[in-house]
Short mmCIF file of N, CA and C in Angstrom, two decimals:
data_model
loop_
_atom_site.label_atom_id
_atom_site.label_comp_id
_atom_site.label_asym_id
_atom_site.label_seq_id
_atom_site.Cartn_x
_atom_site.Cartn_y
_atom_site.Cartn_z
N SER S 1 178.03 59.05 131.42
CA SER S 1 177.17 58.79 132.60
C SER S 1 177.79 57.42 133.52
N GLU S 2 178.20 56.84 132.67
CA GLU S 2 177.88 55.18 133.65
C GLU S 2 179.96 55.19 134.13
N GLY S 3 180.58 56.46 133.82
CA GLY S 3 181.40 56.94 134.62
C GLY S 3 181.21 57.15 135.82
N LEU S 4 180.51 58.49 135.79
CA LEU S 4 180.44 59.53 137.03
C LEU S 4 179.32 58.28 137.70
N ARG S 5 178.61 57.56 137.46
CA ARG S 5 178.03 56.95 138.24
C ARG S 5 178.59 55.78 139.25
N ASP S 6 179.75 54.84 138.47
CA ASP S 6 181.14 54.32 139.32
C ASP S 6 181.20 55.01 140.11
N VAL S 7 181.80 56.42 139.88
CA VAL S 7 183.07 57.70 140.53
C VAL S 7 181.80 57.71 141.96
N LEU S 8 180.71 57.73 141.72
CA LEU S 8 179.25 58.30 142.71
C LEU S 8 179.51 57.18 143.94
N GLN S 9 178.84 56.15 143.18
CA GLN S 9 178.45 54.89 143.85
C GLN S 9 179.30 53.86 144.29
N ASN S 10 180.36 53.90 143.54
CA ASN S 10 181.19 52.17 144.07
C ASN S 10 182.60 52.69 144.21
N GLY S 11 182.76 54.37 144.27
CA GLY S 11 184.36 54.97 144.83
C GLY S 11 185.57 54.74 143.74
N ALA S 12 184.70 54.40 142.41
CA ALA S 12 185.83 54.29 141.61
C ALA S 12 186.51 55.46 141.57
N SER S 13 187.55 55.41 140.93
CA SER S 13 188.84 56.80 140.34
C SER S 13 188.34 57.40 139.35
N MET S 14 188.37 58.15 139.27
CA MET S 14 188.66 59.60 138.59
C MET S 14 189.03 59.04 136.95
N PRO S 15 188.12 58.61 135.93
CA PRO S 15 188.73 58.77 134.51
C PRO S 15 189.70 59.61 134.28
N TRP S 16 190.58 60.15 134.14
CA TRP S 16 191.62 61.12 134.24
C TRP S 16 191.50 61.54 132.59
N ALA S 17 192.30 60.09 132.04
CA ALA S 17 192.19 60.16 130.83
C ALA S 17 191.11 60.61 129.98
N GLN S 18 190.48 59.95 129.89
CA GLN S 18 188.62 60.18 129.48
C GLN S 18 188.13 61.39 129.98
N ALA S 19 188.81 62.05 130.35
CA ALA S 19 188.63 63.78 131.39
C ALA S 19 189.44 64.28 130.02
N GLY S 20 190.47 63.94 130.60
CA GLY S 20 191.32 64.95 129.52
C GLY S 20 191.02 65.46 128.47
N ILE S 21 190.25 63.89 127.37
CA ILE S 21 189.98 64.37 126.72
C ILE S 21 188.95 65.06 126.16
N LEU S 22 188.42 65.01 126.78
CA LEU S 22 186.78 65.08 126.82
C LEU S 22 187.50 67.01 126.90
N ALA S 23 188.15 67.20 127.74
CA ALA S 23 188.32 68.62 127.58
C ALA S 23 189.27 69.29 126.34
N VAL S 24 189.96 68.12 126.10
CA VAL S 24 190.55 68.58 125.26
C VAL S 24 189.79 68.89 123.54
N TRP S 25 188.63 68.00 123.55
CA TRP S 25 188.14 68.17 122.25
C TRP S 25 186.72 69.67 122.59
N ALA S 26 187.02 70.14 123.86
CA ALA S 26 185.98 71.36 124.19
C ALA S 26 186.80 72.63 124.00
N VAL S 27 187.43 71.95 124.34
CA VAL S 27 188.72 73.55 123.59
C VAL S 27 188.58 73.74 122.57
N LEU S 28 189.11 72.94 121.83
CA LEU S 28 189.41 72.42 120.18
C LEU S 28 187.96 72.68 119.32
N GLY S 29 186.94 72.40 119.91
CA GLY S 29 185.51 73.22 119.46
C GLY S 29 185.06 74.42 119.59
N LEU S 30 185.39 74.62 121.02
CA LEU S 30 185.37 76.19 121.01
C LEU S 30 186.18 77.54 120.15
N GLY S 31 187.44 76.63 119.92
CA GLY S 31 188.54 77.42 118.81
C GLY S 31 188.08 77.18 117.84
N ALA S 32 187.58 76.23 117.74
CA ALA S 32 186.61 76.40 116.18
C ALA S 32 185.81 77.18 115.68
N ALA S 33 184.25 77.45 116.73
CA ALA S 33 183.59 78.15 117.12
C ALA S 33 183.66 79.97 116.54
N ALA S 34 184.68 79.80 117.57
CA ALA S 34 185.45 81.30 117.80
C ALA S 34 186.22 81.74 116.04
N LYS S 35 186.79 80.81 115.41
CA LYS S 35 187.48 81.02 114.42
C LYS S 35 186.06 81.40 113.01
N PHE S 36 184.87 80.56 113.29
CA PHE S 36 184.57 80.19 111.86
C PHE S 36 183.31 80.93 111.91
N PHE S 37 182.26 80.52 113.31
CA PHE S 37 180.97 81.24 113.44
C PHE S 37 181.72 82.33 113.94
N ARG S 38 181.05 83.54 113.26
CA ARG S 38 181.05 85.10 113.38
C ARG S 38 179.22 85.55 113.20
N TRP S 39 179.05 86.54 114.24
CA TRP S 39 177.84 87.54 113.72
C TRP S 39 178.33 87.97 112.66
N GLU S 40 176.87 89.02 111.71
CA GLU S 40 177.12 89.89 110.43
C GLU S 40 176.68 91.32 110.75
#
């Protein structure tokens, strides 16, 4: 939340590296959920 606050209040640049890491984790998490968690 601090990063978003800096962007909105102070005009800081978007932390693209951290956003990219978060996106990778999101894709990996969704992939793992699709593979291992099935409705029976």
